[in-house]
Coordinates of C-alpha atoms in Angstrom, one line a residue:
M305 CA 127.6 75.3 -41.8
T306 CA 125.7 74.4 -45.0
R307 CA 126.5 76.5 -48.0
T308 CA 124.4 76.9 -51.1
H309 CA 125.9 77.2 -54.6
L310 CA 124.0 80.3 -55.7
G311 CA 122.8 81.5 -52.3
M312 CA 124.6 82.5 -49.2
P313 CA 124.6 80.5 -46.0
A314 CA 121.6 81.4 -43.9
F315 CA 121.9 82.4 -40.3
P316 CA 121.2 79.0 -38.6
P317 CA 118.4 78.8 -36.0
T318 CA 121.0 77.7 -33.4
F319 CA 123.3 80.6 -34.0
P320 CA 125.5 81.1 -30.8
A321 CA 124.8 83.8 -28.3
F322 CA 126.1 87.2 -29.1
P323 CA 128.9 87.2 -26.5
Q324 CA 130.4 84.0 -28.0
A325 CA 130.0 85.1 -31.6
A326 CA 131.5 88.5 -30.8
G327 CA 134.3 87.0 -28.8
E328 CA 135.5 85.1 -31.9
A329 CA 135.1 88.2 -34.1
V330 CA 137.2 90.5 -32.0
R331 CA 140.1 88.2 -32.2
D332 CA 140.1 88.6 -36.0
Q333 CA 142.6 91.4 -36.6
V334 CA 142.0 91.7 -40.3
L335 CA 138.2 92.0 -39.7
R336 CA 138.7 94.6 -37.1
A337 CA 141.0 96.7 -39.3
N338 CA 138.5 96.5 -42.2
L339 CA 135.6 97.6 -40.0
R340 CA 137.5 100.4 -38.3
H341 CA 138.7 101.9 -41.5
A342 CA 135.3 101.7 -43.2
T343 CA 133.0 102.8 -40.4
H344 CA 135.2 105.8 -39.5
T345 CA 135.3 106.9 -43.1
I346 CA 131.6 106.6 -43.6
R347 CA 130.6 108.3 -40.4
D348 CA 133.0 111.2 -40.9
K349 CA 131.6 111.9 -44.4
R350 CA 128.1 111.6 -43.1
A351 CA 128.8 114.2 -40.3
R352 CA 130.0 116.7 -42.9
A353 CA 127.0 116.1 -45.2
V354 CA 124.5 116.5 -42.4
A355 CA 126.1 119.6 -41.1
E356 CA 125.4 121.3 -44.4
L357 CA 121.6 121.4 -43.6
E358 CA 120.6 124.0 -41.0
D359 CA 117.1 122.3 -40.7
W360 CA 118.5 118.8 -40.2
E361 CA 116.8 118.5 -36.8
Q362 CA 113.5 119.7 -38.2
L363 CA 113.8 117.1 -41.0
R364 CA 114.5 114.5 -38.4
A365 CA 111.4 115.4 -36.4
A366 CA 109.3 115.4 -39.6
G367 CA 110.5 111.9 -40.6
K368 CA 109.7 110.6 -37.1
A369 CA 106.2 112.2 -37.3
I370 CA 105.4 110.8 -40.7
K371 CA 106.5 107.3 -39.7
D372 CA 104.6 107.4 -36.4
H373 CA 101.5 108.6 -38.0
T374 CA 101.7 105.9 -40.6
L375 CA 102.2 103.2 -38.0
R376 CA 99.2 104.4 -36.0
H377 CA 97.1 104.0 -39.1
L378 CA 98.9 101.2 -40.8
D379 CA 95.8 99.2 -41.7
H380 CA 94.3 102.2 -43.5
Y381 CA 97.3 103.0 -45.5
L382 CA 98.0 99.4 -46.5
L383 CA 94.5 99.0 -47.9
R384 CA 94.9 102.3 -49.7
L385 CA 98.2 101.1 -51.1
E386 CA 96.6 97.9 -52.4
E387 CA 93.9 99.9 -54.1
S388 CA 96.4 102.2 -55.8
V389 CA 98.7 99.4 -57.0
T390 CA 95.8 97.4 -58.3
A391 CA 94.4 100.4 -60.1
A392 CA 97.8 101.0 -61.7
G393 CA 97.9 97.5 -63.1
G394 CA 99.8 95.7 -60.4
T395 CA 98.9 92.7 -58.3
V396 CA 99.2 92.7 -54.5
H397 CA 99.9 89.6 -52.4
W398 CA 99.8 89.4 -48.6
A399 CA 102.3 87.2 -46.8
A400 CA 102.0 86.5 -43.1
D401 CA 105.4 85.0 -42.7
A402 CA 108.6 83.9 -44.5
D403 CA 107.2 80.6 -45.7
E404 CA 104.2 82.2 -47.3
A405 CA 106.2 84.9 -49.0
N406 CA 108.7 82.4 -50.4
R407 CA 105.9 80.2 -51.7
I408 CA 104.2 83.2 -53.4
V409 CA 107.5 84.4 -55.1
T410 CA 108.5 80.8 -56.1
D411 CA 105.0 80.2 -57.7
L412 CA 105.2 83.6 -59.5
V413 CA 108.6 82.8 -61.0
R414 CA 107.5 79.2 -62.0
A415 CA 104.5 80.7 -63.8
T416 CA 106.8 82.6 -66.1
G417 CA 108.6 79.4 -67.1
Q418 CA 111.9 81.0 -66.2
R419 CA 114.6 79.4 -64.1
E420 CA 116.7 82.4 -63.0
V421 CA 116.0 85.9 -61.6
V422 CA 118.1 89.0 -61.1
K423 CA 117.8 90.8 -57.8
V424 CA 118.1 94.3 -56.5
K425 CA 119.5 94.5 -53.0
S426 CA 116.7 93.7 -50.6
M427 CA 117.0 93.0 -46.9
A428 CA 113.4 91.7 -46.8
T429 CA 114.3 88.8 -49.2
Q430 CA 117.4 88.1 -47.1
E431 CA 115.3 88.1 -43.9
I432 CA 113.0 85.4 -45.3
G433 CA 115.8 83.3 -47.0
L434 CA 114.3 83.8 -50.5
N435 CA 117.5 82.8 -52.4
E436 CA 117.6 79.5 -50.6
A437 CA 113.9 78.9 -51.2
L438 CA 114.3 79.6 -54.9
E439 CA 117.3 77.4 -55.2
A440 CA 115.4 74.5 -53.6
A441 CA 112.8 75.0 -56.4
G442 CA 115.5 74.9 -59.1
I443 CA 115.6 78.7 -59.6
A444 CA 118.9 80.6 -59.6
A445 CA 118.8 84.1 -58.0
Y446 CA 121.7 86.4 -59.0
E447 CA 122.5 89.4 -56.7
T448 CA 123.4 92.5 -58.8
D449 CA 124.4 95.0 -56.1
L450 CA 128.2 95.1 -56.1
A451 CA 128.6 94.4 -52.4
E452 CA 125.9 91.7 -52.5
L453 CA 127.6 90.1 -55.5
I454 CA 130.8 89.9 -53.4
V455 CA 129.0 88.3 -50.6
Q456 CA 127.2 85.8 -52.9
L457 CA 130.3 84.9 -54.8
G458 CA 132.2 84.4 -51.6
H459 CA 129.5 82.1 -50.1
D460 CA 129.3 84.6 -47.3
R461 CA 126.7 86.5 -45.3
P462 CA 126.1 90.3 -45.4
S463 CA 127.5 92.1 -42.4
H464 CA 126.3 95.7 -42.9
I465 CA 123.0 97.2 -44.0
L466 CA 124.4 99.6 -46.5
V467 CA 127.8 97.9 -47.3
P468 CA 127.2 94.2 -47.0
A469 CA 130.8 93.3 -47.8
I470 CA 132.3 95.9 -45.4
H471 CA 134.2 93.1 -43.7
R472 CA 136.2 92.4 -46.9
N473 CA 139.2 94.3 -48.2
R474 CA 140.3 94.9 -51.8
G475 CA 142.7 91.9 -51.9
E476 CA 140.0 89.5 -50.6
I477 CA 137.5 90.8 -53.2
R478 CA 140.0 90.3 -56.0
D479 CA 140.6 86.7 -54.9
I480 CA 136.9 86.0 -54.7
F481 CA 136.3 87.4 -58.2
R482 CA 139.2 85.4 -59.6
A483 CA 138.1 82.1 -58.0
E484 CA 134.3 82.3 -58.4
M485 CA 133.2 84.5 -61.3
G486 CA 133.8 81.8 -63.9
E487 CA 131.6 79.4 -62.0
W488 CA 128.7 81.8 -62.1
G489 CA 129.0 83.4 -65.5
R490 CA 131.6 85.6 -67.2
P491 CA 134.9 85.0 -65.6
A492 CA 137.1 87.7 -64.1
P493 CA 139.6 89.3 -66.6
E494 CA 143.1 87.8 -66.8
G495 CA 145.5 89.5 -64.3
L496 CA 142.7 91.2 -62.3
G497 CA 144.2 93.5 -59.7
D498 CA 142.8 95.0 -56.5
D499 CA 142.3 98.5 -57.8
P500 CA 138.7 99.5 -57.1
R501 CA 138.1 100.6 -60.7
E502 CA 139.3 97.2 -62.0
L503 CA 137.1 95.4 -59.6
A504 CA 134.1 97.5 -60.5
E505 CA 134.7 96.9 -64.2
A506 CA 135.0 93.2 -63.7
A507 CA 131.6 93.2 -61.8
R508 CA 130.0 95.3 -64.5
L509 CA 131.1 93.0 -67.3
H510 CA 130.0 89.9 -65.3
L511 CA 126.6 91.3 -64.6
R512 CA 125.8 92.8 -68.0
E513 CA 125.0 89.5 -69.5
K514 CA 122.6 88.7 -66.7
F515 CA 120.8 92.0 -67.1
L516 CA 120.3 91.5 -70.8
R517 CA 118.9 88.0 -70.6
A518 CA 116.9 88.2 -67.4
E519 CA 113.1 87.9 -67.8
V520 CA 112.3 88.1 -64.1
A521 CA 113.6 90.5 -61.4
V522 CA 113.0 90.5 -57.7
S523 CA 113.4 93.7 -55.7
G524 CA 112.6 95.3 -52.4
A525 CA 111.6 99.0 -51.9
N526 CA 112.7 101.8 -49.6
F527 CA 109.3 103.3 -49.6
M528 CA 105.8 102.6 -50.9
V529 CA 103.4 105.5 -51.5
A530 CA 99.8 104.7 -50.5
E531 CA 98.4 107.6 -52.3
T532 CA 99.7 106.6 -55.8
G533 CA 100.9 103.0 -55.4
T534 CA 104.4 104.1 -56.3
M535 CA 107.4 102.0 -55.3
V536 CA 110.7 103.8 -54.6
V537 CA 114.2 102.3 -54.7
F538 CA 117.4 104.2 -53.7
E539 CA 120.7 102.8 -55.0
S540 CA 124.1 104.1 -56.0
E541 CA 125.3 101.9 -58.9
G542 CA 122.6 101.7 -61.5
N543 CA 122.1 98.0 -61.2
G544 CA 118.6 98.7 -59.7
R545 CA 117.6 100.7 -62.7
M546 CA 118.6 97.8 -65.0
C547 CA 116.7 95.2 -62.9
L548 CA 113.6 97.4 -62.5
T549 CA 113.2 98.3 -66.2
L550 CA 114.5 95.4 -68.5
P551 CA 112.8 92.2 -67.3
R552 CA 109.2 91.4 -68.3
T553 CA 108.1 90.5 -64.8
L554 CA 109.0 92.4 -61.6
I555 CA 108.3 91.0 -58.1
S556 CA 108.8 93.3 -55.2
V557 CA 109.0 91.9 -51.6
V558 CA 108.5 94.7 -49.1
G559 CA 107.9 94.9 -45.4
I560 CA 104.5 96.5 -44.5
E561 CA 106.2 99.2 -42.5
K562 CA 107.8 100.8 -45.6
V563 CA 104.5 102.5 -46.6
V564 CA 104.1 106.3 -46.4
P565 CA 100.8 108.1 -46.9
T566 CA 101.5 110.6 -49.7
F567 CA 104.0 111.4 -52.5
R568 CA 104.8 114.6 -50.8
D569 CA 106.1 112.7 -47.7
L570 CA 109.0 111.5 -49.9
E571 CA 110.4 115.1 -49.8
V572 CA 111.7 114.5 -46.3
F573 CA 113.3 111.1 -46.9
L574 CA 114.8 112.2 -50.2
Q575 CA 116.9 114.6 -48.1
T576 CA 117.6 112.5 -45.0
L577 CA 118.3 109.0 -46.3
P578 CA 121.1 109.8 -48.8
R579 CA 122.9 112.1 -46.4
S580 CA 122.6 109.7 -43.5
S581 CA 123.6 106.6 -45.4
T582 CA 126.1 107.4 -48.2
A583 CA 126.8 111.0 -47.2
E584 CA 125.4 112.2 -50.6
R585 CA 123.3 115.3 -51.1
M586 CA 121.2 113.5 -53.6
N587 CA 120.9 109.8 -54.2
P588 CA 122.6 108.8 -57.5
Y589 CA 119.8 106.6 -58.7
T590 CA 116.3 107.0 -57.3
T591 CA 113.9 104.7 -59.3
M592 CA 110.1 105.0 -58.9
W593 CA 107.5 103.0 -60.7
T594 CA 103.7 102.8 -60.4
G595 CA 102.1 99.6 -61.6
T596 CA 102.7 98.8 -65.3
T597 CA 102.7 100.8 -68.5
D598 CA 102.3 99.4 -72.0
G599 CA 105.6 99.4 -73.9
D600 CA 107.6 100.8 -70.9
G601 CA 109.2 98.6 -68.3
P602 CA 107.9 95.3 -67.0
S603 CA 104.6 94.1 -68.3
A604 CA 103.7 92.4 -65.0
F605 CA 104.2 93.8 -61.6
H606 CA 103.6 91.9 -58.3
L607 CA 103.9 93.4 -54.8
V608 CA 104.3 91.0 -51.9
L609 CA 103.5 92.7 -48.6
L610 CA 105.5 91.0 -45.9
D611 CA 104.4 90.9 -42.2
N612 CA 106.8 88.3 -40.7
G613 CA 106.5 89.6 -37.1
R614 CA 105.9 93.3 -37.9
T615 CA 102.3 93.3 -36.7
D616 CA 103.4 91.8 -33.4
T617 CA 106.1 94.4 -33.1
L618 CA 103.6 97.1 -33.8
A619 CA 101.6 95.9 -30.8
D620 CA 104.5 96.9 -28.5
E621 CA 104.2 100.6 -27.6
T622 CA 107.9 101.0 -26.8
G623 CA 109.3 98.5 -29.3
R624 CA 107.3 99.6 -32.3
Q625 CA 109.5 102.6 -33.0
A626 CA 112.0 100.1 -34.5
L627 CA 109.6 100.0 -37.4
R628 CA 110.4 103.6 -38.2
C629 CA 113.8 102.5 -39.5
I630 CA 114.6 103.6 -43.1
R631 CA 117.7 101.3 -43.3
C632 CA 120.3 104.1 -43.5
S633 CA 122.9 102.2 -41.4
A634 CA 124.1 105.4 -39.6
C635 CA 123.7 103.6 -36.2
L636 CA 126.1 100.9 -37.2
N637 CA 128.8 103.3 -38.2
V638 CA 128.9 105.0 -34.8
C639 CA 128.4 102.0 -32.6
P640 CA 131.6 100.9 -30.7
V641 CA 130.2 97.4 -30.4
Y642 CA 129.5 96.9 -34.1
E643 CA 132.9 98.4 -35.0
R644 CA 134.7 95.7 -33.0
A645 CA 132.4 92.7 -33.4
G646 CA 131.2 93.2 -37.0
G647 CA 127.8 92.3 -38.4
H648 CA 128.0 88.5 -38.4
A649 CA 128.0 88.3 -34.6
Y650 CA 124.4 89.6 -34.6
G651 CA 123.1 86.4 -36.2
S652 CA 120.7 88.3 -38.4
V653 CA 120.5 90.2 -41.7
Y654 CA 119.9 93.2 -39.5
P655 CA 123.2 93.8 -37.6
G656 CA 124.2 96.6 -35.3
P657 CA 122.0 98.6 -32.9
I658 CA 118.9 98.5 -35.1
G659 CA 119.3 94.7 -35.4
A660 CA 119.7 94.4 -31.7
I661 CA 116.2 95.8 -31.2
L662 CA 114.5 94.6 -34.5
S663 CA 115.5 91.0 -34.7
P664 CA 114.3 89.9 -31.2
Q665 CA 111.0 91.5 -31.9
L666 CA 110.5 90.0 -35.3
R667 CA 111.7 86.5 -34.3
G668 CA 111.0 86.5 -30.5
S669 CA 113.6 86.1 -27.8
G670 CA 113.4 82.3 -27.4
S671 CA 116.8 81.6 -29.1
E672 CA 120.2 82.2 -27.5
I673 CA 121.1 84.8 -30.0
D674 CA 117.9 86.8 -29.7
A675 CA 117.9 86.6 -25.9
T676 CA 121.4 88.2 -25.9
L677 CA 121.0 90.8 -28.6
P678 CA 119.5 93.5 -26.3
Y679 CA 122.7 93.3 -24.3
A680 CA 124.9 93.9 -27.4
S681 CA 125.3 97.6 -26.5
T682 CA 127.0 100.0 -24.2
L683 CA 123.9 102.2 -24.1
C684 CA 126.1 105.2 -25.0
G685 CA 123.3 106.7 -27.1
A686 CA 125.3 107.5 -30.2
C687 CA 122.9 105.5 -32.3
Y688 CA 120.0 107.6 -31.2
E689 CA 121.9 110.8 -31.9
V690 CA 122.5 109.9 -35.6
C691 CA 119.2 108.2 -36.4
P692 CA 117.4 110.3 -39.1
V693 CA 113.9 109.2 -37.7
A694 CA 114.9 109.6 -34.0
I695 CA 114.5 105.9 -33.0
D696 CA 115.4 105.8 -29.3
I697 CA 117.4 102.6 -29.6
P698 CA 118.8 102.7 -26.0
E699 CA 115.2 103.0 -24.6
V700 CA 114.1 99.9 -26.6
L701 CA 117.2 98.0 -25.6
V702 CA 116.4 98.5 -21.9
H703 CA 112.8 97.6 -22.6
L704 CA 113.8 94.3 -24.3
R705 CA 116.3 93.5 -21.5
E706 CA 113.5 93.7 -19.0
R707 CA 111.5 91.3 -21.2
V708 CA 114.4 88.9 -21.4
A709 CA 115.2 89.0 -17.7
Q710 CA 111.7 89.2 -16.2
G711 CA 109.4 87.9 -18.9
G712 CA 105.9 89.4 -19.3
P713 CA 103.2 89.9 -21.9
V714 CA 104.0 90.0 -25.6
T715 CA 102.1 89.6 -28.8
R716 CA 102.9 86.5 -30.9
E717 CA 101.1 85.8 -34.2
G718 CA 98.5 88.3 -33.2
I719 CA 97.8 86.6 -29.8
R720 CA 98.7 88.2 -26.4
V721 CA 100.8 85.7 -24.5
T722 CA 103.0 85.8 -21.4
V723 CA 106.7 84.7 -21.9
R724 CA 108.8 83.3 -19.2
P725 CA 112.2 84.9 -18.2
A726 CA 115.1 83.6 -20.3
H727 CA 117.5 81.1 -18.7
G728 CA 120.4 82.5 -16.8
H729 CA 119.0 85.7 -15.4
T730 CA 118.2 84.6 -11.9
A731 CA 121.1 86.5 -10.3
E732 CA 120.2 89.6 -12.3
R733 CA 116.6 89.5 -11.1
A734 CA 117.8 89.0 -7.5
A735 CA 120.2 92.0 -7.8
M736 CA 117.4 94.2 -9.2
R737 CA 115.1 93.3 -6.4
A738 CA 117.8 94.0 -3.8
A739 CA 118.5 97.4 -5.5
R740 CA 114.8 98.3 -5.5
L741 CA 114.5 97.5 -1.8
L742 CA 117.7 99.5 -1.0
L743 CA 116.7 102.5 -3.2
D744 CA 113.3 102.7 -1.5
R745 CA 115.0 103.1 1.9
P746 CA 117.2 106.3 1.9
A747 CA 118.6 105.6 5.4
A748 CA 119.7 102.1 4.5
L749 CA 121.2 103.4 1.2
R750 CA 123.2 106.1 3.1
A751 CA 124.4 103.6 5.6
G752 CA 125.5 101.2 2.8
E753 CA 127.4 104.0 1.0
R754 CA 129.3 104.9 4.2
L755 CA 130.1 101.3 4.8
L756 CA 131.5 100.8 1.3
A757 CA 133.5 104.0 1.6
R758 CA 135.2 102.8 4.8
A759 CA 135.9 99.4 3.3
R760 CA 137.1 100.7 -0.1
R761 CA 140.7 99.4 0.5
L762 CA 139.3 95.9 0.8
A763 CA 137.3 96.1 -2.5
P764 CA 138.2 93.2 -4.9
R765 CA 139.4 93.9 -8.5
R766 CA 137.0 91.2 -9.7
L767 CA 133.6 90.1 -8.6
P768 CA 132.9 86.5 -7.5
G769 CA 130.2 84.2 -8.8
P770 CA 127.8 85.5 -11.4
G771 CA 129.5 88.9 -11.4
R772 CA 132.7 87.4 -12.7
A773 CA 131.4 87.6 -16.3
W774 CA 131.2 91.4 -15.9
T775 CA 134.7 91.8 -14.5
D776 CA 136.3 89.4 -16.9
T777 CA 136.7 92.3 -19.4
R778 CA 136.8 95.3 -17.1
E779 CA 138.0 96.4 -13.7
L780 CA 135.7 97.5 -10.9
P781 CA 135.7 101.3 -10.5
A782 CA 137.5 102.6 -7.5
L783 CA 135.2 103.4 -4.5
P784 CA 135.3 107.1 -3.5
A785 CA 136.3 108.2 0.0
E786 CA 132.8 109.6 0.6
S787 CA 129.4 109.3 -1.1
F788 CA 128.0 112.2 -3.2
R789 CA 125.3 112.8 -0.5
D790 CA 128.0 113.2 2.2
W791 CA 130.1 115.4 -0.1
W792 CA 127.1 117.6 -0.8
T793 CA 126.1 117.9 2.8
N794 CA 129.7 118.8 3.9
R795 CA 129.9 121.3 1.0
E796 CA 126.7 123.0 2.1
R797 CA 128.0 123.3 5.7
E798 CA 131.3 124.8 4.6
T799 CA 129.8 127.3 2.1
P800 CA 129.2 130.7 3.6
Q801 CA 125.6 131.8 3.5

């Protein structure tokens, strides 16, 4: 896999299917221990923080309603946002895809004459591979979020939405800092240990010099307010505040789904996002800026509105709810699949349950990894229960599985097309057709149930042929002595009236 010096290795277009990538991950005992400890800690703290609010379900419903309303009228609110940002002294750029967004940002940095930028954690820029595009143009991009710094110094990839370096333990982080910091700027202190305070202080000293000399910063945004043109960034370390106030030029790359109609709408998300992500009652650093102001903050502000498959996703009535996501990562922390496989197995900057429904919609399901992501779930529903904007992830997963197995109409680059079924699902389609025929005929179903009950002692422990993949990792459930229908009928007969 190709590694860049300042960037991190991008997820290659030929990333292996999820079962293969996950199979390698689950054999890594250190990775599994790191993930188990971190996800259990985060989700337990979150549960306590959420339980403090008696109106949590009402806030959840309000967040869902705000996002759904905005998505239904997205064209209106994006135009209003552009007007507001422009009136406040900013400049708005529209990017249809990753290439266009990277070209816009690269040209804006070149126009300043600078050859390095500091970055606030931004999943949108990771999605489009901005660091790699800037490096190809001779521009160094420095991540300033602590976890992103660890990932970048380690020539690694993020594996979690909120904690990108969740797959690393303290010892590994110490070794990365010792080996790599000197190549990127201020070296790690002599005798650096693995105490979290020592590691944080080493990162602070390393980043300080970059903050003080940076002329250009690149950020994302958690929310954009159409009414006022205000950008909002939630972060916990203060690096965002440094990036968003010290440089002369600020470039924000934001997905078009991040817009909300009014400033008042932030009231809901200011309560739900911190508790659902970091288990905090209030976010430590919430930075808001509106355009430019003479003598205060950056003198030039550019907003790059990124589509990159979002409009196509919006056209899917079932799948569009993925665009409600506020990137809290709660679904990752409760997912049994993510806990065991980790984020890298998802082949995307969006791992876990939300990535399993978002990535195949943004990128299409033509690749091996995107055709298998909808199956990277037990459909247990834990992700839906914790989602602060009530995204029914299991519903979307089943919807996308149907698309993979059967094909059908989808929107690609604004055009309605029909996709063919993915390779390898012939047996699945045949099984579903047979099930439909059987379930439509109650008498045949009853006869089949009775036949299976009588032959239960002959039932194999593993299935042959295509079913072998399913029973490679689990045993077939034992067949009951009688079907539920027969049990109920006999019970009714035996119960006195």
